[in-house]
CSV table of C-alpha atoms in Angstrom, one decimal:
chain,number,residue,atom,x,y,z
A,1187,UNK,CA,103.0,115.6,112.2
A,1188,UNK,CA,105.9,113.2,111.4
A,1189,UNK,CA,104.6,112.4,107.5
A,1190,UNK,CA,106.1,115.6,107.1
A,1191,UNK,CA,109.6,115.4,109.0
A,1192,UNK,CA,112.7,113.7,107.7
A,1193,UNK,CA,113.3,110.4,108.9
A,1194,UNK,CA,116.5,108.6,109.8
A,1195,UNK,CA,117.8,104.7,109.7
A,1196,UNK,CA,119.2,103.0,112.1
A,1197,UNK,CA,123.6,102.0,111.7
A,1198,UNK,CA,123.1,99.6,114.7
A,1199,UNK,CA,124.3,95.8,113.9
A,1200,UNK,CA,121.9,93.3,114.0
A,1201,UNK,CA,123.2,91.8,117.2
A,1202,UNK,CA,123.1,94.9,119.5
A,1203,UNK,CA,119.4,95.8,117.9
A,1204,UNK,CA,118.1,92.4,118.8
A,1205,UNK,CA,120.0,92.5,122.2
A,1206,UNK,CA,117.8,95.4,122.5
A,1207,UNK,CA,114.6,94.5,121.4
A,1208,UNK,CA,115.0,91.6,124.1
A,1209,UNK,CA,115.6,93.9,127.2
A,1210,UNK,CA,112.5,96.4,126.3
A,1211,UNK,CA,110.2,93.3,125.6
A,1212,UNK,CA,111.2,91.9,128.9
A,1213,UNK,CA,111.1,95.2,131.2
A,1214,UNK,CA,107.5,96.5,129.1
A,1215,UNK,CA,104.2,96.3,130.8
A,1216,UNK,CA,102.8,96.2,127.6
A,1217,UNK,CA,103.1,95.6,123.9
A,1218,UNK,CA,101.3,96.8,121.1
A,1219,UNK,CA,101.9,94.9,118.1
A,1220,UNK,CA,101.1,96.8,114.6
A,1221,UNK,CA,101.1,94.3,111.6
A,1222,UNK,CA,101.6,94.8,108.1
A,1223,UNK,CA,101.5,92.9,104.7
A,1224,UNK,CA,105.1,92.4,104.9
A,1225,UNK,CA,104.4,90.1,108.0
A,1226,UNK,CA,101.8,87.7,105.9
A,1227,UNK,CA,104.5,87.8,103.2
A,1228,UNK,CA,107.3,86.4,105.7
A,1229,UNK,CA,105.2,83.6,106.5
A,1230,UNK,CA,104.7,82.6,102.9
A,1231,UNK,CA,101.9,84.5,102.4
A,1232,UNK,CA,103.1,85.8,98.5
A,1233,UNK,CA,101.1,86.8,95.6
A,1234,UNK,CA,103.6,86.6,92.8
A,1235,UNK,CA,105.8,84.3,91.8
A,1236,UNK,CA,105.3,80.4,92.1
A,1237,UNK,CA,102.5,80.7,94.6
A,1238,UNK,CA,100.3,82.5,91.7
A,1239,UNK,CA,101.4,80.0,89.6
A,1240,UNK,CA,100.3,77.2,91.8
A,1241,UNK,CA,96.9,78.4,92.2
A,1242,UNK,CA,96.2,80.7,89.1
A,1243,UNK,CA,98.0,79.2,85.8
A,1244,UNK,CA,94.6,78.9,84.0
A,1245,UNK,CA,93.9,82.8,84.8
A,1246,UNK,CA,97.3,84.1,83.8
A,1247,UNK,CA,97.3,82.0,81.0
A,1248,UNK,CA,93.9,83.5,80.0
A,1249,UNK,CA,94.1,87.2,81.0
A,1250,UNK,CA,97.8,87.4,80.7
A,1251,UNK,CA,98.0,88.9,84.6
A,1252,UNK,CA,100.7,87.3,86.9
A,1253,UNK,CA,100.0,89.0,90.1
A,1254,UNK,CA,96.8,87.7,92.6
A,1255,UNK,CA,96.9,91.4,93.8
A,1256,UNK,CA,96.1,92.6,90.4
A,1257,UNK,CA,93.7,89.8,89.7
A,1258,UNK,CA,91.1,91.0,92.0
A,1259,UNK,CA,90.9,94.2,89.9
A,1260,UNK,CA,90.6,92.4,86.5
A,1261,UNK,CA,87.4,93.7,84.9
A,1262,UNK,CA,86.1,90.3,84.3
A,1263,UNK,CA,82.7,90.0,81.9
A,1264,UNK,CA,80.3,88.0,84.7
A,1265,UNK,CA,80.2,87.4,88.3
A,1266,UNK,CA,80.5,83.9,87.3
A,1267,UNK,CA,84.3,84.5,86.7
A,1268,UNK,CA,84.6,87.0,89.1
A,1269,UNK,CA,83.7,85.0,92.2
A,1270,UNK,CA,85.6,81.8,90.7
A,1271,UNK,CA,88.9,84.1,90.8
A,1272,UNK,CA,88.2,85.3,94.2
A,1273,UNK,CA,86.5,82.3,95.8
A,1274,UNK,CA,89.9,80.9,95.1
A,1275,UNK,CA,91.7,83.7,95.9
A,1276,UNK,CA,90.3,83.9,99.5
A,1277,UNK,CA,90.1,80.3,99.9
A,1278,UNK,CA,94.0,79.9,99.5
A,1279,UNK,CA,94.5,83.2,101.3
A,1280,UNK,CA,91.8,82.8,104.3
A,1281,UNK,CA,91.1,79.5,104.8
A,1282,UNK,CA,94.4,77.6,103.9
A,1283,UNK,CA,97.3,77.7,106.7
A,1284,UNK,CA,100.6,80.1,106.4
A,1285,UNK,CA,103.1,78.3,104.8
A,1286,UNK,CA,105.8,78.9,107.3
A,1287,UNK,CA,104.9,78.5,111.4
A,1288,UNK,CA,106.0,82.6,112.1
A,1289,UNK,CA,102.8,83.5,113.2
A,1290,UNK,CA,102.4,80.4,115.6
A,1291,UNK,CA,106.2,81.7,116.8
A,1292,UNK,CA,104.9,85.4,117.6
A,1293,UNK,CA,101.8,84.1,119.8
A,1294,UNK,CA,104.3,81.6,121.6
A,1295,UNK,CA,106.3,85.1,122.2
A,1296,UNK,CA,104.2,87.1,123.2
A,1297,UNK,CA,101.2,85.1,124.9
A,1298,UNK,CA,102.2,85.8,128.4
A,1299,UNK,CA,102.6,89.7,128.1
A,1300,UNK,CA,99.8,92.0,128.3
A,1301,UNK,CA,99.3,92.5,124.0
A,1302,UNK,CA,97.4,94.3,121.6
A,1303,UNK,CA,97.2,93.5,117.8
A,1304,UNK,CA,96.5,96.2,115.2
A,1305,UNK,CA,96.7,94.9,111.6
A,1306,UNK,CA,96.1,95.9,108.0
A,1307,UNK,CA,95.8,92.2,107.1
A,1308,UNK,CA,92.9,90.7,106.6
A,1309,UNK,CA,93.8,86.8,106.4
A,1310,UNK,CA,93.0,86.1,110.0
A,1311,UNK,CA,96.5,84.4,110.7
A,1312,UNK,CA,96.8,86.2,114.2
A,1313,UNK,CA,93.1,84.0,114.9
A,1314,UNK,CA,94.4,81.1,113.3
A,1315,UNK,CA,97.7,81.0,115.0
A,1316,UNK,CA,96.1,81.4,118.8
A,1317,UNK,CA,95.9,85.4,119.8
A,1318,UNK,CA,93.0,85.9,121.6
A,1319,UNK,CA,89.8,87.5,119.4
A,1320,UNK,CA,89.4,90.1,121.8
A,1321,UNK,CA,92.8,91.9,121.7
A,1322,UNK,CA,92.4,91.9,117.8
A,1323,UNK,CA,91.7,94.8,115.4
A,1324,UNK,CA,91.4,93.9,111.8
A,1325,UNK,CA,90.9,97.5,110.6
A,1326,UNK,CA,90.6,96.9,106.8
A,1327,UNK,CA,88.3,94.1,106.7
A,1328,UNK,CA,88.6,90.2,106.9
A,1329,UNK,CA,89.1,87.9,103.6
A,1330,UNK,CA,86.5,85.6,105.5
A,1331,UNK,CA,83.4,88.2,105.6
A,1332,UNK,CA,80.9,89.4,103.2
A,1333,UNK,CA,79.0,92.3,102.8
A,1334,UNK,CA,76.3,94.0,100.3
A,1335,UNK,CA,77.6,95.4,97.6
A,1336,UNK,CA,75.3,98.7,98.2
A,1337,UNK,CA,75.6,98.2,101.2
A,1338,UNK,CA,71.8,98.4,102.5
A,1339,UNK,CA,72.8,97.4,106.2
A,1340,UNK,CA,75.8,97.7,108.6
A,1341,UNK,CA,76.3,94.0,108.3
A,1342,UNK,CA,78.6,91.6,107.7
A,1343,UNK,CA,78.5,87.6,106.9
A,1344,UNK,CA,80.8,84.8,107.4
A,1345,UNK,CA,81.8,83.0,104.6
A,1346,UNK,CA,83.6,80.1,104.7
A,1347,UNK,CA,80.9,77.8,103.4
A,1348,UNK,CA,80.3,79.7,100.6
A,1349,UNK,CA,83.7,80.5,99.5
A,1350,UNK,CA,84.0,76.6,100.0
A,1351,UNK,CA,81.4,75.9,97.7
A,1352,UNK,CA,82.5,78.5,95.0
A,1353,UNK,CA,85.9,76.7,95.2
A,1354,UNK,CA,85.2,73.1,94.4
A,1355,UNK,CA,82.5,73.4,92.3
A,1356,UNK,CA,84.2,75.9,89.7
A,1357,UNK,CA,84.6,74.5,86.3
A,1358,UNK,CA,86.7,76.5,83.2
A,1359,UNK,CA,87.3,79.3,85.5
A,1360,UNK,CA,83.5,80.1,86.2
A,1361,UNK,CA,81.0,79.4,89.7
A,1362,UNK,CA,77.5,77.9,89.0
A,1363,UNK,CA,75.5,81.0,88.6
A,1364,UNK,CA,73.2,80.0,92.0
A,1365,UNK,CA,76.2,80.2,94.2
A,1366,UNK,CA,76.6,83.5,93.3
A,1367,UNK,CA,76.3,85.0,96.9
A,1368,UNK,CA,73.5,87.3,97.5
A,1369,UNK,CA,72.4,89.8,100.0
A,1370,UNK,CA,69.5,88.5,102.4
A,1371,UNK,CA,67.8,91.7,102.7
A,1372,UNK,CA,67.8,93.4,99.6
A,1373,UNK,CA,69.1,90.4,97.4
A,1374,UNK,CA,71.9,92.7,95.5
A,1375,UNK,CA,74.8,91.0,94.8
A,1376,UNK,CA,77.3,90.2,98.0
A,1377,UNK,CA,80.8,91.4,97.7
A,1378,UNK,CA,84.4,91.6,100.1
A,1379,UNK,CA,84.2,93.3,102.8
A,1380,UNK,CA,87.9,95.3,102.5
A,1381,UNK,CA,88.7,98.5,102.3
A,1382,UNK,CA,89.1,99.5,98.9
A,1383,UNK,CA,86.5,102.3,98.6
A,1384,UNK,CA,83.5,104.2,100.8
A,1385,UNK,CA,81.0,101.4,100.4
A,1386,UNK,CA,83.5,99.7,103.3
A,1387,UNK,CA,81.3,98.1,105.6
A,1388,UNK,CA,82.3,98.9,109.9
A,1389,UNK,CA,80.1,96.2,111.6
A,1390,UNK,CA,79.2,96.3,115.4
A,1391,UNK,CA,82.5,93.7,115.3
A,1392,UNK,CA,84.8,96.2,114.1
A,1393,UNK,CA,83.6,99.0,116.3
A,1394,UNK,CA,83.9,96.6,119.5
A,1395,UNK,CA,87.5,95.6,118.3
A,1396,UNK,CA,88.5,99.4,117.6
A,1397,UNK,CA,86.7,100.6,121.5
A,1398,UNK,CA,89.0,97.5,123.2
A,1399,UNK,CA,92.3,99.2,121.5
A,1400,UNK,CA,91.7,102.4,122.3
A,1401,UNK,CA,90.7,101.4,125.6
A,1402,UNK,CA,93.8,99.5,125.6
A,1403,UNK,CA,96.0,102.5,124.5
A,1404,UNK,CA,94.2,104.5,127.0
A,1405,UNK,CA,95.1,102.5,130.2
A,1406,UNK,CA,98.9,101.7,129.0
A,1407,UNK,CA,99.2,105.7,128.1
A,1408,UNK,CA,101.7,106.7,130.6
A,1409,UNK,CA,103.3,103.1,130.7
A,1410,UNK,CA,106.7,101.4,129.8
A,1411,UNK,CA,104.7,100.2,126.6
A,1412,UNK,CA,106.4,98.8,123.7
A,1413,UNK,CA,105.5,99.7,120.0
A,1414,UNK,CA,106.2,96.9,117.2
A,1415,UNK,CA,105.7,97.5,114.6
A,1416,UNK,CA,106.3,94.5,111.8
A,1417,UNK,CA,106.0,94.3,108.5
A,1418,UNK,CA,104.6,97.8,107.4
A,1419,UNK,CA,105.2,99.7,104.6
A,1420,UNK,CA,103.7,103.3,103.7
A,1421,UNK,CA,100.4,102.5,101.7
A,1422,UNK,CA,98.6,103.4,104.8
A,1423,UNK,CA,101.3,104.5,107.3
A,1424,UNK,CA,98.0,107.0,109.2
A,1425,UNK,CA,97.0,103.8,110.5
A,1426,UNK,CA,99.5,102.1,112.2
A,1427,UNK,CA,103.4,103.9,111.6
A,1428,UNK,CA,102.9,107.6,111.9
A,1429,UNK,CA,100.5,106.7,115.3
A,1430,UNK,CA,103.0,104.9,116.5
A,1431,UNK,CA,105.4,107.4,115.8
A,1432,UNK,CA,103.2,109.9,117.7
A,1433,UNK,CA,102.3,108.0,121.1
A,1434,UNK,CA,106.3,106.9,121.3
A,1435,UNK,CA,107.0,111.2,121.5
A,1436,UNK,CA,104.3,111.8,123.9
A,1437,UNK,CA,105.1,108.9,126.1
A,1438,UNK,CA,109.0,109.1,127.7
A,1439,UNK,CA,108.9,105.4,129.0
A,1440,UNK,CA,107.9,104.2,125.3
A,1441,UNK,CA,109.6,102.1,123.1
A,1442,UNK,CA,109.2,102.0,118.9
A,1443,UNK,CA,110.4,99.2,117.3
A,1444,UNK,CA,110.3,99.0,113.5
A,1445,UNK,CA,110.9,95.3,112.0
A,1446,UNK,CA,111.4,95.1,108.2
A,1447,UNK,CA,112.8,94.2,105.2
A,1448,UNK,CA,112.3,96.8,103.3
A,1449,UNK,CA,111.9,99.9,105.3
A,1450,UNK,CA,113.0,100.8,108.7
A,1451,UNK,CA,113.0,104.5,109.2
A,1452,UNK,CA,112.2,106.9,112.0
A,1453,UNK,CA,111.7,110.6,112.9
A,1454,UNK,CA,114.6,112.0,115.0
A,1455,UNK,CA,112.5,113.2,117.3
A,1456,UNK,CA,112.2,109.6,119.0
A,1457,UNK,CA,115.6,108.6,118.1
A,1458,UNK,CA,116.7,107.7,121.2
A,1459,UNK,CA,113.7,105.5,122.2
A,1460,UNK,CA,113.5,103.4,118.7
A,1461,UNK,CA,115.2,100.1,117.7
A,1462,UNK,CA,115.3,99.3,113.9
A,1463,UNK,CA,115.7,95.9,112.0
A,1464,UNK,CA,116.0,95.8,108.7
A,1465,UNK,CA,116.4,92.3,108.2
A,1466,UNK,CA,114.0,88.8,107.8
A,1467,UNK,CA,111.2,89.3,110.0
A,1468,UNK,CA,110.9,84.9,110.5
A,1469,UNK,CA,115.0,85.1,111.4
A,1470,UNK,CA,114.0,88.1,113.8
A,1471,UNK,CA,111.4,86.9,115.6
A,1472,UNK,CA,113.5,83.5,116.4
A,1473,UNK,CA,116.5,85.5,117.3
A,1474,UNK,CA,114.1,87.4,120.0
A,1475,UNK,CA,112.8,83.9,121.3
């Protein structure tokens, strides 16, 4: 498929690529928006920098790590520590608002067109920020749901009141052991429920969310339908990118529209229906608006 083909970038100036991005997101029937990490990380979202070193001095002064990505990875000695790192990272991450209003600006752009979402994140700011639930797939998981670590059910659980807890009452970079969060039918240990290996739980949730895209795709198959694509890099480009890149070829009314800014490439094979912008996706999105 196109993982395989060379791609191109585009030589367009910014103003005639957003004058473009307008006209398709006016004439579409339908938009399909695929979100990456380098949309959380335009609205503030960041994990390095002075953001870590707002929330995680005592850790990196301790374990000598300057990265929250890396953090969650940190072989620490009990699940005391563990869950005080990541009850804090979620907390900050899940529960605490963008820093920046961009997502808020994306709803208000697209609320009144027929929309899909399809994200890698997983910090719920598409939720937070207004998109309706049910034209939502989060398909690596959400920050705010547990699972068992086994996993001895197809389960998930919500929670904010634990990861709440967790976070105020940590003391020298540990949890009270009894908030450790356990599972309520086998009583193993509760972990994230993200992608990260094959223990990933896919609750009835995420199954209902993945049936209302395709369906989605499905009805809008042989429509003017627009493809953004925001924010995405190539750690998992079979999810969102290279689909994209697919449905654009088979479909001749179809736009692809890569916003990035980083990487904002294409196969020629949909040259002439793709718009690239390789620039700051916050300054994009108000330009469109």
């Amino acid at each position: 498929m196109f993982s395989k083909i060379k791609t191109m970038k585009s030589t367009e100036n910014y103003s005639v690529q957003i004058n473009r991005l307008k006209k398709v997101f006016t004439k579409c029937d339908a938009i399909v928006i695929g979100a990456g990490a380098g949309l959380s990380a335009a609205a503030g979202f960041t994990y390095t920098g002075k953001r870590f070193d707002e929330y995680f001095s005592d850790f990196k002064e301790k374990y000598g790590f300057d990265d929250m990505y890396y953090g969650g990875f940190y072989p620490y000695r009990t699940q005391e520590e563990f869950w005080a790192y990541w009850s804090r990272y979620i907390y900050i991450n899940r529960y605490l608002d963008a820093p920046t209003d961009l997502y808020n600006k994306l709803y208000t752009l697209v609320k009144d067109k027929d929309y899909f979402v399809i994200t890698t994140n997983v910090d719920h700011c598409f939720q937070k920020s207004g998109f309706d639930k049910t034209r939502l797939f989060y398909t690596q998981g959400d920050y705010g749901l547990f699972q068992c670590s086994v996993p001895c059910c197809h389960e998930t659980f919500d929670n904010e009141e634990m990861i709440k807890a967790m976070y105020t009452q940590q003391r020298n970079m540990k949890i009270p052991s009894n908030l450790i969060p356990k599972c309520p039918h086998c009583g193993k240990t509760l972990t994230t429920n993200l992608r990260c290996d094959d223990k990933f739980v896919q609750d009835e949730g995420w199954y209902k969310a993945s049936e209302r895209y395709s369906d989605f795709i499905r009805r809008h198959k042989n429509s003017d339908i627009f493809f953004l694509e925001i924010g995405v890099g190539y750690n998992t480009p079979g999810i969102i990118k290279y689909p994209f890149w697919q449905m654009t070829a088979e479909n001749a009314k179809a736009t692809y529209a890569c916003i990035n800014i980083n990487s904002t490439d294409f196969p020629k094979e949909i040259e002439h229906q793709t718009i690239c912008v390789n620039d700051d996706i916050l300054k994009v999105i108000d330009d469109m608006s």
